[in-house]
Short mmCIF file of C-alpha atoms and ligand atoms in Angstrom, two decimals:
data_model
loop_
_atom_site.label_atom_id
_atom_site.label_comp_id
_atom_site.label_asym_id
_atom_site.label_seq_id
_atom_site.Cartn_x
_atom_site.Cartn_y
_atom_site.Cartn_z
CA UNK A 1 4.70 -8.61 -23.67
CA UNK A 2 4.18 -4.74 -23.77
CA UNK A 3 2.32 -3.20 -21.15
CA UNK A 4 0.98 0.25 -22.69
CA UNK A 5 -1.25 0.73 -19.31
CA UNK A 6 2.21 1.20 -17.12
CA UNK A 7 3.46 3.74 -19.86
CA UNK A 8 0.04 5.49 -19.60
CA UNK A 9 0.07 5.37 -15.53
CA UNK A 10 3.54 6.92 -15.62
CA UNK A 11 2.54 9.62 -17.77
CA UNK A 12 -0.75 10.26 -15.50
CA UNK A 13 1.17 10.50 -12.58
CA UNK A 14 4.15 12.90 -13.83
CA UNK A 15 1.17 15.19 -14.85
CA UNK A 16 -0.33 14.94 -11.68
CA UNK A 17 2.75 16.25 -9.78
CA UNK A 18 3.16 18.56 -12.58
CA UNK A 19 -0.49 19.85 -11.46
CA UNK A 20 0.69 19.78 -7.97
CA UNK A 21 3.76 21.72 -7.98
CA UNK A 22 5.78 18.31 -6.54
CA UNK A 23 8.43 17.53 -8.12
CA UNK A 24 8.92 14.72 -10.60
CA UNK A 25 9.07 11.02 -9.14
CA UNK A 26 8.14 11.73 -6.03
CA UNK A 27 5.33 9.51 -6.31
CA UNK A 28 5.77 6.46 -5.80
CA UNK A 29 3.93 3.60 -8.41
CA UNK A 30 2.89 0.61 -6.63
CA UNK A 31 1.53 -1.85 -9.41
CA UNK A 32 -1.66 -4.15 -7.59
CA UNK A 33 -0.92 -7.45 -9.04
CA UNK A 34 -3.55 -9.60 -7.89
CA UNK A 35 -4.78 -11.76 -10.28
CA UNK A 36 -1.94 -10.60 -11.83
CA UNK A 37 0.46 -13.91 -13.48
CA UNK A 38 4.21 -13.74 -12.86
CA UNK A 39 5.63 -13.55 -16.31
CA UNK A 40 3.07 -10.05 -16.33
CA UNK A 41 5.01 -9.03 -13.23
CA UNK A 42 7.90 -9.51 -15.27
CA UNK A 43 6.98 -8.08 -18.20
CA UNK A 44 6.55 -5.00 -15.78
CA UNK A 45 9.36 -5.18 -14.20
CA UNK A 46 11.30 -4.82 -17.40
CA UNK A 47 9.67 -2.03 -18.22
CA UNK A 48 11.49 -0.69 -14.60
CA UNK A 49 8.65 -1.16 -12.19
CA UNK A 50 9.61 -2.60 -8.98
CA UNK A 51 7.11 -2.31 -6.19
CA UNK A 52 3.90 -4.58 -6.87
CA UNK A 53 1.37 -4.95 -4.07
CA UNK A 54 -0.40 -8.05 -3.43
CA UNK A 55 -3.41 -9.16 -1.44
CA UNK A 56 -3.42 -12.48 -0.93
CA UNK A 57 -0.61 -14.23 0.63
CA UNK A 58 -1.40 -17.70 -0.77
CA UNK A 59 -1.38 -16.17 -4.10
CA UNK A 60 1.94 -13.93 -3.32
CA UNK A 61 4.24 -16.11 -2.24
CA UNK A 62 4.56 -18.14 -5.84
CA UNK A 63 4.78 -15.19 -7.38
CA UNK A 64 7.63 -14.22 -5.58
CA UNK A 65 9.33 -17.63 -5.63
CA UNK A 66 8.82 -17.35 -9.40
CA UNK A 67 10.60 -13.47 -9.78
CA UNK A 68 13.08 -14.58 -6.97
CA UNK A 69 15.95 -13.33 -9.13
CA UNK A 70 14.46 -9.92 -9.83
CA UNK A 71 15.22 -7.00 -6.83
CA UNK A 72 11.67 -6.20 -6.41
CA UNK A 73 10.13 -4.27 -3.70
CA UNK A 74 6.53 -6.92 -2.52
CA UNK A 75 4.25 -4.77 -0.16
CA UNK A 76 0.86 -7.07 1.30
CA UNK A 77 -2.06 -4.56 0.88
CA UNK A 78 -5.24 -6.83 1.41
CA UNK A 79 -7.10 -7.08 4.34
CA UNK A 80 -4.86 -8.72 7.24
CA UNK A 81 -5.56 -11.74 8.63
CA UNK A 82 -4.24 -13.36 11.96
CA UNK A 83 -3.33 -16.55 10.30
CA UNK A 84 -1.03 -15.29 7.57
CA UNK A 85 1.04 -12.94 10.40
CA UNK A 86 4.03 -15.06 10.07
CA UNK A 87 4.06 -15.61 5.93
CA UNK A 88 3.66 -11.73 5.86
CA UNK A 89 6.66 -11.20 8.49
CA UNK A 90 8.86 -13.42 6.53
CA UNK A 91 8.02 -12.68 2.78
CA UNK A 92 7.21 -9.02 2.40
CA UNK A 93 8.89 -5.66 2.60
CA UNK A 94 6.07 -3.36 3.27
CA UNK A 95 2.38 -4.16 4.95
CA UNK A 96 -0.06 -1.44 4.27
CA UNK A 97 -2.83 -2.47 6.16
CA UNK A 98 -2.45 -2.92 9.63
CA UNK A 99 -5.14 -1.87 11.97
CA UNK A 100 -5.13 -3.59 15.02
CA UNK A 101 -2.07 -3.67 18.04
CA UNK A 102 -2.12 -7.54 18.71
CA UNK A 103 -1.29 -8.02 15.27
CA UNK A 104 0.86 -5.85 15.38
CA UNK A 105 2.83 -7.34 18.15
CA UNK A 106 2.80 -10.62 16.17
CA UNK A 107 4.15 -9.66 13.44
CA UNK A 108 7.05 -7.83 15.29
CA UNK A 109 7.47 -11.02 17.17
CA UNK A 110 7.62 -13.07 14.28
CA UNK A 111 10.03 -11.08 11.58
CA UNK A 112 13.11 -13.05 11.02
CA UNK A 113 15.98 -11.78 13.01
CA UNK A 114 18.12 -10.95 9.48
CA UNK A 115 15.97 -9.10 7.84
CA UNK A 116 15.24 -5.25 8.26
CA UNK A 117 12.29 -4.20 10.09
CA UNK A 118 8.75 -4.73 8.42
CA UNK A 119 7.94 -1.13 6.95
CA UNK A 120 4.56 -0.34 7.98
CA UNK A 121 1.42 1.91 7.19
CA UNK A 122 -1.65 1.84 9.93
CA UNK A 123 -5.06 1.70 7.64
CA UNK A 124 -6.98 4.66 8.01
CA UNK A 125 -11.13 4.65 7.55
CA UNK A 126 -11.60 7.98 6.46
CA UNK A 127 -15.22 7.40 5.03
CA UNK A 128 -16.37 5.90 8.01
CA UNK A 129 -18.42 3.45 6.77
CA UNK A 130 -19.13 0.66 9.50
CA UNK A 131 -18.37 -2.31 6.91
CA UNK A 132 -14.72 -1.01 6.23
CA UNK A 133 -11.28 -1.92 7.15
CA UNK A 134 -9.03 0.36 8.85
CA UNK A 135 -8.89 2.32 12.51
CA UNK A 136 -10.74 5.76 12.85
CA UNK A 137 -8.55 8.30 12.86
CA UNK A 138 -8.78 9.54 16.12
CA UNK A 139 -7.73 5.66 17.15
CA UNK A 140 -4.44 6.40 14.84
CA UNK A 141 -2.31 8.02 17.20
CA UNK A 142 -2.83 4.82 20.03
CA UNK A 143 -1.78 2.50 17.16
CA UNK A 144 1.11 4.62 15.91
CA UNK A 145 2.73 4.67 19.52
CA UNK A 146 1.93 0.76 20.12
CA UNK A 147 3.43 0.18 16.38
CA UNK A 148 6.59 2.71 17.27
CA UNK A 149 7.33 0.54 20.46
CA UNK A 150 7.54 -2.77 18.47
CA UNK A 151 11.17 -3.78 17.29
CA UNK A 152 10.64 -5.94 14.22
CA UNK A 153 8.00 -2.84 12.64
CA UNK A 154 9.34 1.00 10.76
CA UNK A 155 6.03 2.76 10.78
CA UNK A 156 6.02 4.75 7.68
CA UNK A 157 2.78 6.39 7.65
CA UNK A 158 -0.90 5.84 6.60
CA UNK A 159 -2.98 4.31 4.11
CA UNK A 160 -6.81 4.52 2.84
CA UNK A 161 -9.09 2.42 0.25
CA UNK A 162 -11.81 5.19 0.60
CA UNK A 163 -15.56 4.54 -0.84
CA UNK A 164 -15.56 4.89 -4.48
CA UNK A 165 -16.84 8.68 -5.51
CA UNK A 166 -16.96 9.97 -8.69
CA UNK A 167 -16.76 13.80 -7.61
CA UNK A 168 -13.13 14.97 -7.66
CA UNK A 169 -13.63 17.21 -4.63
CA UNK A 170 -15.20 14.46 -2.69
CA UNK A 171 -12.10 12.34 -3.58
CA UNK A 172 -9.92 14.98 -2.58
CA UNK A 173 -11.77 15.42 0.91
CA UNK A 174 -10.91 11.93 1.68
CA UNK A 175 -7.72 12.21 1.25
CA UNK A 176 -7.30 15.43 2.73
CA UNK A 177 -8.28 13.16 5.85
CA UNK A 178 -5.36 10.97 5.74
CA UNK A 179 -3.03 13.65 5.31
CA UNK A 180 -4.40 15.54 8.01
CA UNK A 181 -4.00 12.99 10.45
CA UNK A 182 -1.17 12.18 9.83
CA UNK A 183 -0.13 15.77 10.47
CA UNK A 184 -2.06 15.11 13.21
CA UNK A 185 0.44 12.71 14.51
CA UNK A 186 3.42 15.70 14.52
CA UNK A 187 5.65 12.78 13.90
CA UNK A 188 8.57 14.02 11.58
CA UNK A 189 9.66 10.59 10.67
CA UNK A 190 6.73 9.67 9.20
CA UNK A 191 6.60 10.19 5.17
CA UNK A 192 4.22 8.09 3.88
CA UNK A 193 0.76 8.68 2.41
CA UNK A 194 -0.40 5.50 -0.02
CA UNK A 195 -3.55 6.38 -1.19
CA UNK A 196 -4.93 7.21 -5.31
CA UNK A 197 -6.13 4.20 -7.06
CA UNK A 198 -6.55 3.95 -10.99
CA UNK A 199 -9.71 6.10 -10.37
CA UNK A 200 -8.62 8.63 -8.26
CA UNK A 201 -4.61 8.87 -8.47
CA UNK A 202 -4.72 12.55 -9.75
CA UNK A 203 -6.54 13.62 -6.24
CA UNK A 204 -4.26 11.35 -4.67
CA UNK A 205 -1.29 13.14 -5.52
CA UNK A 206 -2.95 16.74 -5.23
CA UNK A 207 -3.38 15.77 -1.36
CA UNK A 208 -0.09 14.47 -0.99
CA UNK A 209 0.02 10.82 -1.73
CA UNK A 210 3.44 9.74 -1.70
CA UNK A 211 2.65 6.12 -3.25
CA UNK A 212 -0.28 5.82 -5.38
CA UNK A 213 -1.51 1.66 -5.91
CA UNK A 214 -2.70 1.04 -9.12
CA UNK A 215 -3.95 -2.12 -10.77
CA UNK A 216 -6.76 -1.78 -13.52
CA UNK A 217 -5.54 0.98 -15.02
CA UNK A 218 -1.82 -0.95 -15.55
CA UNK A 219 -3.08 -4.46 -16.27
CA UNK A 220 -6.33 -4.29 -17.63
CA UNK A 221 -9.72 -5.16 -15.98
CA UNK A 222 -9.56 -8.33 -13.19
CA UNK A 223 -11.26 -11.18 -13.91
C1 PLP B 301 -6.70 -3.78 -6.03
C2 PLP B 301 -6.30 -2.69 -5.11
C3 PLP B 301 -5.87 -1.45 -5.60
C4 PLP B 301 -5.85 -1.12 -7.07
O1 PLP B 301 -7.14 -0.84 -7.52
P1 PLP B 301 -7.41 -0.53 -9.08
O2 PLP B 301 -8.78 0.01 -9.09
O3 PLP B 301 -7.28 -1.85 -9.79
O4 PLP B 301 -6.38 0.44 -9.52
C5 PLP B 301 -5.45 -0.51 -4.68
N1 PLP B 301 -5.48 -0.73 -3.35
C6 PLP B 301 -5.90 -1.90 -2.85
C7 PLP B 301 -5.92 -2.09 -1.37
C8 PLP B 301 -6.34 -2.91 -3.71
O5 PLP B 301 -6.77 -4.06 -3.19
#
């Protein structure tokens, strides 16, 4: 199984640091899966990708059972739920999604002793739209020092999903958001921006997105 879309993803992105002034690979592809079947995981894989994102737990955890003898990087980037804390504690690497400080506490509580801590990202609603996940960003910095606190968590940095907009500079602006709080934050050991989608991964990486998630535009269109 060839998978042109990863080769044409890769090139997209290497442009768009090129565009930047970044250097070379220091994006980061993380390859949405969902819906996704293992042996096109693998087929990916081969090809040298090795952070896929999933967002369903019930849907992840086969998946990963099934590429158990590949060294791949699994990040949970769907909404978070209070009853899949503990699968997410004890299966994943990274969780990009967090927005609230009793989960986080949970999942602190609950990530086996032998593995490192959970890496991970507090959601950001930059559009502000009432409907949305995430915390607003002047809630960040409450989160960030609950989060910092917590033994079983490394927070990284932020995330956004913003509303879809078709206006480069309005996709920029959102994104400009996220990076600015997390300037905000003064926090020097924070290095993480995921945000750029298949749609919008060339703003993305003009604000400073350090790990762009892209499904459609690798795989195909979902189901
Ligand atoms: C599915 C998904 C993506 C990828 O979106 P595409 O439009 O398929 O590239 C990125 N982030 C999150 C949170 C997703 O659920």
């Amino acid at each position: 199984m060839s998978l042109p879309g990863l080769h044409a993803v890769l090139a997209r992105l290497r442009a768009a640091e090129a565009a930047a002034g970044r250097p070379a690979g220091s994006v980061c592809l993380l390859a949405a899966s969902k819906q996704q079947q293992p042996a096109t995981l693998r087929a990916a894989a081969a090809e040298g990708q090795r952070i896929f994102g999933e967002n369903y737990v019930q849907e992840a955890l086969p998946k990963m059972a099934a590429l158990a003898d590949l060294d791949l990087s699994w990040h949970f980037i769907g909404r978070l739920q209070r009853n899949k804390t503990r699968d997410i504690a004890a299966h994943f690497d990274w969780l990009h999604t967090l927005d609230r400080a009793d989960l986080a506490r949970r999942l602190s509580d609950q990530r086996p002793a032998g593995r490192p801590p959970l890496q991970v990202l507090i959601e950001v609603n930059v559009s502000g739209e009432a409907s949305k996940a995430g915390v607003a960003p002047d809630a960040v910095a409450e989160l960030a020092a609950t989060v910092r606190a917590l033994p079983g968590l490394c927070l990284r940095g932020l995330m956004c999903l913003p509303a879809p907009e078709d206006d480069p500079a309005r996709q920029r602006a959102a994104f400009r958001r996220l990076r600015a709080t997390l300037e905000g934050l003064a926090e020097p050991a924070l290095d993480t921006l995921s945000m750029g989608t298949s749609a919008d991964l060339e703003a993305a990486v003009a604000e400073g997105a350090t790990i762009v998630r892209v499904g459609t535009a690798i795989f195909g269109p979902r189901a």
